[in-house]
Tab-separated table of C-alpha atoms in Angstrom:
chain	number	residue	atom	x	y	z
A	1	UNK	CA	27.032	9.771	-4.150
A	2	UNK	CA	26.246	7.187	-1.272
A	3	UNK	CA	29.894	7.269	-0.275
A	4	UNK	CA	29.849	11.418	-0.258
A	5	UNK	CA	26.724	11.177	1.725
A	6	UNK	CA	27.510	8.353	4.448
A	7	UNK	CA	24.846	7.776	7.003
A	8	UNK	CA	23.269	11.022	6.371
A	9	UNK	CA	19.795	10.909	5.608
A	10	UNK	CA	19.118	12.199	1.884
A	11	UNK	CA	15.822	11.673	-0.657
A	12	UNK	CA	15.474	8.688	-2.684
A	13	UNK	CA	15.460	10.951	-5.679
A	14	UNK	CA	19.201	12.047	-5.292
A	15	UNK	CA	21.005	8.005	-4.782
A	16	UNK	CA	21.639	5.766	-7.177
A	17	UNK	CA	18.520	3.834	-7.047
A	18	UNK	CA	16.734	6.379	-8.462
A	19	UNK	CA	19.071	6.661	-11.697
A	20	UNK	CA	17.160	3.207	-12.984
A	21	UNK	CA	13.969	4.921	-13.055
A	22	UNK	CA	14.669	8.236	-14.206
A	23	UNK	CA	16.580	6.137	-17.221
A	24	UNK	CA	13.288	4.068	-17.675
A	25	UNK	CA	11.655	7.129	-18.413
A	26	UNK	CA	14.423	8.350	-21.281
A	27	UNK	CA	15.927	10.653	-18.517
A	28	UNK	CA	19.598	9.850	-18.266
A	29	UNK	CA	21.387	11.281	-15.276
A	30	UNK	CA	23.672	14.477	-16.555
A	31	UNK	CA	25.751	14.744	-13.672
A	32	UNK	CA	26.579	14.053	-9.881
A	33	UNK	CA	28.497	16.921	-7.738
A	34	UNK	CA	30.180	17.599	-4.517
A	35	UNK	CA	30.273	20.955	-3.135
A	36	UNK	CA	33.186	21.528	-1.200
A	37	UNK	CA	34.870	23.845	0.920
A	38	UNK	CA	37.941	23.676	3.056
A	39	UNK	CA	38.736	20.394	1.231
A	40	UNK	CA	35.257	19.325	2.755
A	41	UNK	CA	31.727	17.927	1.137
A	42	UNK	CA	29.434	20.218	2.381
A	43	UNK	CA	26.671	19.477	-0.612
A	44	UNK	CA	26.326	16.948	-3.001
A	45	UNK	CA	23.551	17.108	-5.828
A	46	UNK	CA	22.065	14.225	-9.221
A	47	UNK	CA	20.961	15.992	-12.231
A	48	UNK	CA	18.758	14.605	-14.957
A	49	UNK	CA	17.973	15.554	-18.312
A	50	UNK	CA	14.741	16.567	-18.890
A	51	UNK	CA	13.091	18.928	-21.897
A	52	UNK	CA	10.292	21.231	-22.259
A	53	UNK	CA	8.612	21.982	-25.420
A	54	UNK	CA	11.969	20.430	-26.904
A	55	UNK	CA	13.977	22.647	-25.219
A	56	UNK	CA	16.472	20.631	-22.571
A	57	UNK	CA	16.665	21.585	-18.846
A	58	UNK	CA	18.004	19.691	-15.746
A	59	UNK	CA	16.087	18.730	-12.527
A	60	UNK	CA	17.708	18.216	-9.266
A	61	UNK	CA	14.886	16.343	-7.481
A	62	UNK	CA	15.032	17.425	-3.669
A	63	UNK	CA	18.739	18.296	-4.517
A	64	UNK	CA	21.143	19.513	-3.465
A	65	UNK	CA	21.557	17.543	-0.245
A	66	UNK	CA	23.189	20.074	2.380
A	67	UNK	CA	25.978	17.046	4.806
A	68	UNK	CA	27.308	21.212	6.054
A	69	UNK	CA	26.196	24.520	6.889
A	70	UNK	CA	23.334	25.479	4.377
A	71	UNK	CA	23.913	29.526	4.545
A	72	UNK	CA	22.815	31.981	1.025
A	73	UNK	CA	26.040	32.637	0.322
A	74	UNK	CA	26.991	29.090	-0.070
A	75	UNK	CA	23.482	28.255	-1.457
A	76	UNK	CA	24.259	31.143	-4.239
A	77	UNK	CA	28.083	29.563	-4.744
A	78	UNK	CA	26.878	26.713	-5.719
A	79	UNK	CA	24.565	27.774	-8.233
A	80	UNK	CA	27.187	29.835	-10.081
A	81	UNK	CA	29.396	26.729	-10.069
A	82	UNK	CA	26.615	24.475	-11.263
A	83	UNK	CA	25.430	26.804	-14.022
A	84	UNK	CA	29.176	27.510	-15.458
A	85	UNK	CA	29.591	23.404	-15.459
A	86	UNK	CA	26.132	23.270	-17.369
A	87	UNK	CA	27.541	26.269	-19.725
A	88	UNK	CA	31.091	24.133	-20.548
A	89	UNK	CA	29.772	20.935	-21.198
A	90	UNK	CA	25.644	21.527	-22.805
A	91	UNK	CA	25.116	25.126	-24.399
A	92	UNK	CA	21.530	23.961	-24.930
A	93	UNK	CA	20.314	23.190	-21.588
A	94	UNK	CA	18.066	26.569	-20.529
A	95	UNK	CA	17.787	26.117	-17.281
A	96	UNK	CA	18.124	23.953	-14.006
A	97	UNK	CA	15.747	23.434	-11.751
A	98	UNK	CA	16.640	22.609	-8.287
A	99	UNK	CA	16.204	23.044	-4.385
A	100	UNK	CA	17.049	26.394	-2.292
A	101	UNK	CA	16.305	27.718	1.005
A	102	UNK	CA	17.055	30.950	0.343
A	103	UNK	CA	15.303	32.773	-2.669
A	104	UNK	CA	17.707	35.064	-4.237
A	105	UNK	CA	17.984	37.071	-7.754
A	106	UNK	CA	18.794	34.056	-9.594
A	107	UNK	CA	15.674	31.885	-8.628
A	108	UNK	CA	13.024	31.964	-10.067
A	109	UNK	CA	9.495	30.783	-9.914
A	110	UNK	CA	8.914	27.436	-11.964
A	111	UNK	CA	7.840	27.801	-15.398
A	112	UNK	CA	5.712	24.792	-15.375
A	113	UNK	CA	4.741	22.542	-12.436
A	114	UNK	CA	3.939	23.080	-9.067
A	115	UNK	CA	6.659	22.931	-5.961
A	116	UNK	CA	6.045	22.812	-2.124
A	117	UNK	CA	8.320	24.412	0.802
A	118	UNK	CA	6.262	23.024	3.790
A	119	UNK	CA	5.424	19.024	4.457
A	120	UNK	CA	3.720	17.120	7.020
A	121	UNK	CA	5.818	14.249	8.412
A	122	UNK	CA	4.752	11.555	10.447
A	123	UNK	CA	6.587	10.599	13.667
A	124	UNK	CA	7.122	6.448	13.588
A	125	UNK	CA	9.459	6.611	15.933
A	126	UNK	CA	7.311	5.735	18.903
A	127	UNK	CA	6.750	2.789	17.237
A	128	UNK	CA	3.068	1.316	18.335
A	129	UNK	CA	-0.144	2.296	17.125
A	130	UNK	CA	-1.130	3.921	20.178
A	131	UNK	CA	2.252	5.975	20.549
A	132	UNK	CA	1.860	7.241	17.190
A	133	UNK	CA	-1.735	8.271	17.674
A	134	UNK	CA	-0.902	10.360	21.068
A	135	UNK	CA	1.574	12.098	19.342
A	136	UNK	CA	-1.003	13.890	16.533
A	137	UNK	CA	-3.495	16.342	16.789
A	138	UNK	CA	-7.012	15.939	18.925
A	139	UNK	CA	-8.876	15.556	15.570
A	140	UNK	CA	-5.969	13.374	14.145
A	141	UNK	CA	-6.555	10.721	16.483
A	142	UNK	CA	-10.145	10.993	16.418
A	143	UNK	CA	-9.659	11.215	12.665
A	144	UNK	CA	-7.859	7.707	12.559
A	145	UNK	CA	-9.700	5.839	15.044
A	146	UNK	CA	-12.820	6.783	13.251
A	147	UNK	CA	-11.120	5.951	9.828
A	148	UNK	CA	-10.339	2.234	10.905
A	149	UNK	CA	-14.122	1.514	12.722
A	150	UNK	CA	-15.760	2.981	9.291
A	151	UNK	CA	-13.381	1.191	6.862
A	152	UNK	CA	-13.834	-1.896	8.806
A	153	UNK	CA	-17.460	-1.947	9.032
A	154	UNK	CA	-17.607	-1.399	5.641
A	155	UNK	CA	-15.730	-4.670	4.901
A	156	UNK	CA	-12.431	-2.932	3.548
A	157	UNK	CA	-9.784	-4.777	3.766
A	158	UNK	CA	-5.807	-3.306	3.588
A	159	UNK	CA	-2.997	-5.026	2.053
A	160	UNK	CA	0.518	-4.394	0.595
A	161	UNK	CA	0.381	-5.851	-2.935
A	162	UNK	CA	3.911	-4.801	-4.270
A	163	UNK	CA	3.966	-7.487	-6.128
A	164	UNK	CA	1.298	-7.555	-7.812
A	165	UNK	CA	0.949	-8.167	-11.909
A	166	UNK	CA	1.142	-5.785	-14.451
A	167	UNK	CA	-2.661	-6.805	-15.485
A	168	UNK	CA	-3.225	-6.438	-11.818
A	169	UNK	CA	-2.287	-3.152	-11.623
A	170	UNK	CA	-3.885	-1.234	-14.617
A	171	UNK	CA	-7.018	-2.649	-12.785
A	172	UNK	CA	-5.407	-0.210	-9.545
A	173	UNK	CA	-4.282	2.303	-11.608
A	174	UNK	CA	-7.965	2.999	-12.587
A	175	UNK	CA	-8.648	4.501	-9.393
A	176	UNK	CA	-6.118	6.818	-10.204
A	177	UNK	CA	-7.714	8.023	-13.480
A	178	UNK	CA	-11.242	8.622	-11.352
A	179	UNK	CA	-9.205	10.965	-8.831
A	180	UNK	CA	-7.908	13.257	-11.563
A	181	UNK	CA	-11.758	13.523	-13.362
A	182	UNK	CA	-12.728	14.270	-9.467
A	183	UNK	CA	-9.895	16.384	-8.848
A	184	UNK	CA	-8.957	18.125	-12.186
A	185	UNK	CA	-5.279	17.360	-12.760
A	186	UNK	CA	-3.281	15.014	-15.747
A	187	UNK	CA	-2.133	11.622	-14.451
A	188	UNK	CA	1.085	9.983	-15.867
A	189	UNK	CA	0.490	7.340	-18.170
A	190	UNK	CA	-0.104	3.794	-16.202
A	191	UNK	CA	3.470	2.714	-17.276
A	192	UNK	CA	4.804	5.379	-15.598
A	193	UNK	CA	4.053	4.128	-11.775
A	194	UNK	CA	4.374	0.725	-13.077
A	195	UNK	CA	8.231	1.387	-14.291
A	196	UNK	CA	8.846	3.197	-10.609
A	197	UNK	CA	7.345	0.368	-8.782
A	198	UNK	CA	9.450	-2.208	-10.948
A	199	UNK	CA	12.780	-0.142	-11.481
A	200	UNK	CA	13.098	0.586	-8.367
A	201	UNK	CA	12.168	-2.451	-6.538
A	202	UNK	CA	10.303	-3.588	-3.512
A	203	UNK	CA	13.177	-2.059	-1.191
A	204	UNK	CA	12.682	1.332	-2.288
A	205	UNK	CA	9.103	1.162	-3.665
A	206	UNK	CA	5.722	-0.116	-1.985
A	207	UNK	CA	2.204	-0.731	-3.018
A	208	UNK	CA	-0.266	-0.599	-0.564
A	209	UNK	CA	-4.241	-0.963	-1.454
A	210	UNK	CA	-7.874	-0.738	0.322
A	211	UNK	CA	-10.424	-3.333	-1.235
A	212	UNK	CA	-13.906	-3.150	-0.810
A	213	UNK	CA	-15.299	-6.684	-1.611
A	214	UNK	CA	-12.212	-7.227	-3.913
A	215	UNK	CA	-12.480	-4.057	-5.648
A	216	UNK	CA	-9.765	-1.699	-5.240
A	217	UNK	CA	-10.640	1.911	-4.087
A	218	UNK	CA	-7.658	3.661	-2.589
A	219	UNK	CA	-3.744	3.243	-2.911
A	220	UNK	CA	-0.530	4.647	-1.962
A	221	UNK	CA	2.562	4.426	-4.146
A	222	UNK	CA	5.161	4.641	-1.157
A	223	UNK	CA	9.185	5.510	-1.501
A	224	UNK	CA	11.472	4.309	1.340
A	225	UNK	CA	15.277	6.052	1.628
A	226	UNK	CA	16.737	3.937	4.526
A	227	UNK	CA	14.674	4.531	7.505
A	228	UNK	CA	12.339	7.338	5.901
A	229	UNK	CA	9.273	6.972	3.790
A	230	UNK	CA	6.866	8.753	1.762
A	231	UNK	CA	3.742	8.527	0.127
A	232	UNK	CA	4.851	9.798	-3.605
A	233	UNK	CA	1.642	8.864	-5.170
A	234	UNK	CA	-1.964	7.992	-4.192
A	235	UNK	CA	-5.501	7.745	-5.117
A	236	UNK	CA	-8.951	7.336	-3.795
A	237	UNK	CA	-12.133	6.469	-5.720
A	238	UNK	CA	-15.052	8.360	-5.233
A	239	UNK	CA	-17.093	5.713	-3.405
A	240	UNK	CA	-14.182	5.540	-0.792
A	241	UNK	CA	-14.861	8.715	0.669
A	242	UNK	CA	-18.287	7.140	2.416
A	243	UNK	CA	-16.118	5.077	4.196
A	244	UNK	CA	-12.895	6.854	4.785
A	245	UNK	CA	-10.607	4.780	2.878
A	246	UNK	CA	-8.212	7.042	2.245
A	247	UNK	CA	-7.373	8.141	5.861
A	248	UNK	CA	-7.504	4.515	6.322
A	249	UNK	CA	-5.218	3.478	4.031
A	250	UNK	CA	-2.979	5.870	5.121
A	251	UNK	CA	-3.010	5.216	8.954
A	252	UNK	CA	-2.441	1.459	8.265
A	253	UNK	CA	0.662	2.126	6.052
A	254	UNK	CA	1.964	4.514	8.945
A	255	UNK	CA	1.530	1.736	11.342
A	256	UNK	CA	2.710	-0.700	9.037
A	257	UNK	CA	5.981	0.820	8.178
A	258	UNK	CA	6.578	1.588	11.996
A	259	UNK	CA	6.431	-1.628	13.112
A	260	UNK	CA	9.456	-2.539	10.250
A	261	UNK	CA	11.178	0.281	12.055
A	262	UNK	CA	10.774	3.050	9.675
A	263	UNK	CA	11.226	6.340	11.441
A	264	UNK	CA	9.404	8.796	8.998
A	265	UNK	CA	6.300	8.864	6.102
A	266	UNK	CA	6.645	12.099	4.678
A	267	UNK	CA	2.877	13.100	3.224
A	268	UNK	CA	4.807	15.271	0.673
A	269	UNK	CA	3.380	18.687	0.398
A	270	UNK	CA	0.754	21.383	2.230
A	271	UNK	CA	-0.251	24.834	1.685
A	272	UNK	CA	1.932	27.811	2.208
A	273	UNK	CA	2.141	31.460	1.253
A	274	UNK	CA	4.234	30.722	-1.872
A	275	UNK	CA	1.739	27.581	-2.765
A	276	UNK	CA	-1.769	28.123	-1.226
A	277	UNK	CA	-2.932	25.818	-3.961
A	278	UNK	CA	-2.444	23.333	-1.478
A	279	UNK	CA	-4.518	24.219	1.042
A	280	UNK	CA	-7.055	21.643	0.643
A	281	UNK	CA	-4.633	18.212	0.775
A	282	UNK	CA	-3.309	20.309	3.233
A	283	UNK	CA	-5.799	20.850	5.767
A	284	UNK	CA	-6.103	16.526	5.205
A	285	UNK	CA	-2.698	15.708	5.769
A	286	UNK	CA	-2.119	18.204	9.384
A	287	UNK	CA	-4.222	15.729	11.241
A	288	UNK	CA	-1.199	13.828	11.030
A	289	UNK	CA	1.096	15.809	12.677
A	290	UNK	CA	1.294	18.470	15.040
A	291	UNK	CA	3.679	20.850	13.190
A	292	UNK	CA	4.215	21.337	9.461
A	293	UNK	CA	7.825	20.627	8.185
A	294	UNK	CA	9.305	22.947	6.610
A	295	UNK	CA	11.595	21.940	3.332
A	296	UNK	CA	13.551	23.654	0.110
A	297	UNK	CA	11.037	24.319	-2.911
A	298	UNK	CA	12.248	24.118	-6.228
A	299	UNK	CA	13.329	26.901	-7.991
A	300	UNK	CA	14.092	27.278	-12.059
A	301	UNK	CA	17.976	28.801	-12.674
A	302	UNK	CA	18.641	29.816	-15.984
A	303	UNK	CA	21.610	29.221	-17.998
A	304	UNK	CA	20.501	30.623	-21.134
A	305	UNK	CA	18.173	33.796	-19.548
A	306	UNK	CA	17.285	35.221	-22.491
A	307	UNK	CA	15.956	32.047	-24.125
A	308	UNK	CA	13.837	31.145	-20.760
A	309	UNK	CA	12.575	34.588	-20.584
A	310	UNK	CA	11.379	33.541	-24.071
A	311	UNK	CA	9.918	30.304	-23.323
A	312	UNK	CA	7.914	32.048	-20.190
A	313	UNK	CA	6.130	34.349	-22.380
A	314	UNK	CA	5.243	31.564	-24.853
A	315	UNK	CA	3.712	29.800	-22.250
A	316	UNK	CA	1.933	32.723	-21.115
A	317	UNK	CA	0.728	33.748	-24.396
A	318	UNK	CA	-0.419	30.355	-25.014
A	319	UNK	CA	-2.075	29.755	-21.598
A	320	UNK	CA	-4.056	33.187	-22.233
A	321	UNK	CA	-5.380	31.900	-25.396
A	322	UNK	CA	-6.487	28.431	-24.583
A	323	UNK	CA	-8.330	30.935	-21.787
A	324	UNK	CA	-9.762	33.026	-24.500
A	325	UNK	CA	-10.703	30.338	-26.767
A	326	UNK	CA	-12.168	28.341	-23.771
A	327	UNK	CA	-14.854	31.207	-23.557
């Protein structure tokens, strides 16, 4: 895959790095492809074997990657190619889910999980503090400046502990497990992050926390793809919010990962008209950059249609009684 993709810039999720970690996590990787045409890679794509409800699918995490002209038709060519290579070699896999620009007849909305088609990215490039800052938004830099004065007053202090111990780090990952009571969602199991920080190593995955008096109140689980970054996971205690730790935290990786010459931190998802669930991390993370990014959401393909239209109504059904009996 590296070789197909050169010097281009692609996700972490698509090179080989990330193979280690999906296997960690009894995900083996299915397949890698190269789209060509006129004898030329104009896509290349990793799929991974994943399951729902026991039924198998594969997941193309921020694939394909587009090294040509990224048009429908060719977006649509690919598909067809993909899904009669699924058919020959696994009858069972339902469906793949993967990245398009273009929404067509034969994506669909995801059955399960939540996607996002615009980002905000932060600009390292300029490279100091102050360069970074002039290049947000009014409240952005007011935002951050304020951030650092409250979180230092407070006595915060911000470090990178990638390698930290696994003891050490179920004490971080309880921070984690107070965001989703505060903020309603499922975390993965502690073993999870720990197996992504360990898997994939300190060159492709960072730990960075904010202690108050020792005791750990926000972190960011960051990924780094060459010269590009992003903040894949993160958490904030309650507490923190008195003292802006989060937008703390998250300035001082910025300037931290500029001044190693990273050129990008990716804040990895915001609100749009296909997900306005994310409006309210959204309307945090554009203080960071002027301009949203716009990127390919994922999208559900179906090899087997008729057995994914059944699993969608099973999950419906279900989801409507869990409603009913919640009542």
């Amino acid at each position: 895959m590296r070789i197909a993709i050169g010097g281009s810039p692609a996700p972490l999720e698509q090179l080989e790095p990330w193979e280690d970690f999906e296997r960690s996590q009894g995900r083996p990787l299915f397949g890698r492809y190269a789209y060509e045409v006129d004898s030329k890679t104009v896509a290349v794509i990793a799929l991974y074997r994943y399951s729902m409800a026991r039924w198998p699918f594969l997941w193309a995490k921020h694939g394909p990657v587009w090294l040509g002209e990224q048009s429908p038709t060719r977006e649509a060519e690919l598909r067809k190619l993909l899904v009669r290579e699924v058919r020959r070699r696994d009858k069972r896999v339902v469906f793949i889910r993967m990245h398009a620009r273009f929404c067509a007849r034969d994506t669909l909305p995801l059955m399960s999980s939540i996607t996002y088609d615009r980002t905000y990215v932060i600009d390292l490039r300029p490279g100091t503090p102050e360069a970074i800052r002039a290049a947000m938004p009014k409240d952005g830099r007011r935002g951050v400046r304020r951030a650092e004065r409250v979180a230092r007053e407070a006595g915060c202090t911000i470090a990178e502990e990638t390698g930290l111990s696994r003891e050490e780090f179920e004490n971080v990952y309880q921070v984690l497990i107070a965001t989703a009571e505060r903020d309603g969602f499922r975390p993965h199991p502690s073993q999870v992050y720990w197996d992504m920080l360990t898997t994939l190593g300190p060159q492709h995955a960072r730990l960075f926390v904010l202690r108050r008096d020792g005791v750990p109140h926000c972190w960011d689980l960051v990924t780094v793809a060459g010269k590009d970054a992003a903040t894949y996971y993160g958490a904030s205690s309650n507490a923190s919010r008195s003292f802006r730790g989060a937008e703390a935290l998250d300035w001082a990786v910025a300037c931290t990962l500029a001044k190693e010459g990273i050129r990008s931190l990716d804040l990895m998802g915001a609100e749009s008209t296909r997900v306005p669930e994310l409006y309210g991390v959204g309307r945090y993370k554009r203080r960071f950059a002027q301009h949203p990014t716009e990127v390919d959401g994922a999208w559900d393909v179906p090899t087997r249609p008729v057995v994914y239209q059944a699993l969608v109504r099973a999950r419906r059904t279900r989801h409507l009684v869990r409603k009913w009996l919640g009542r």
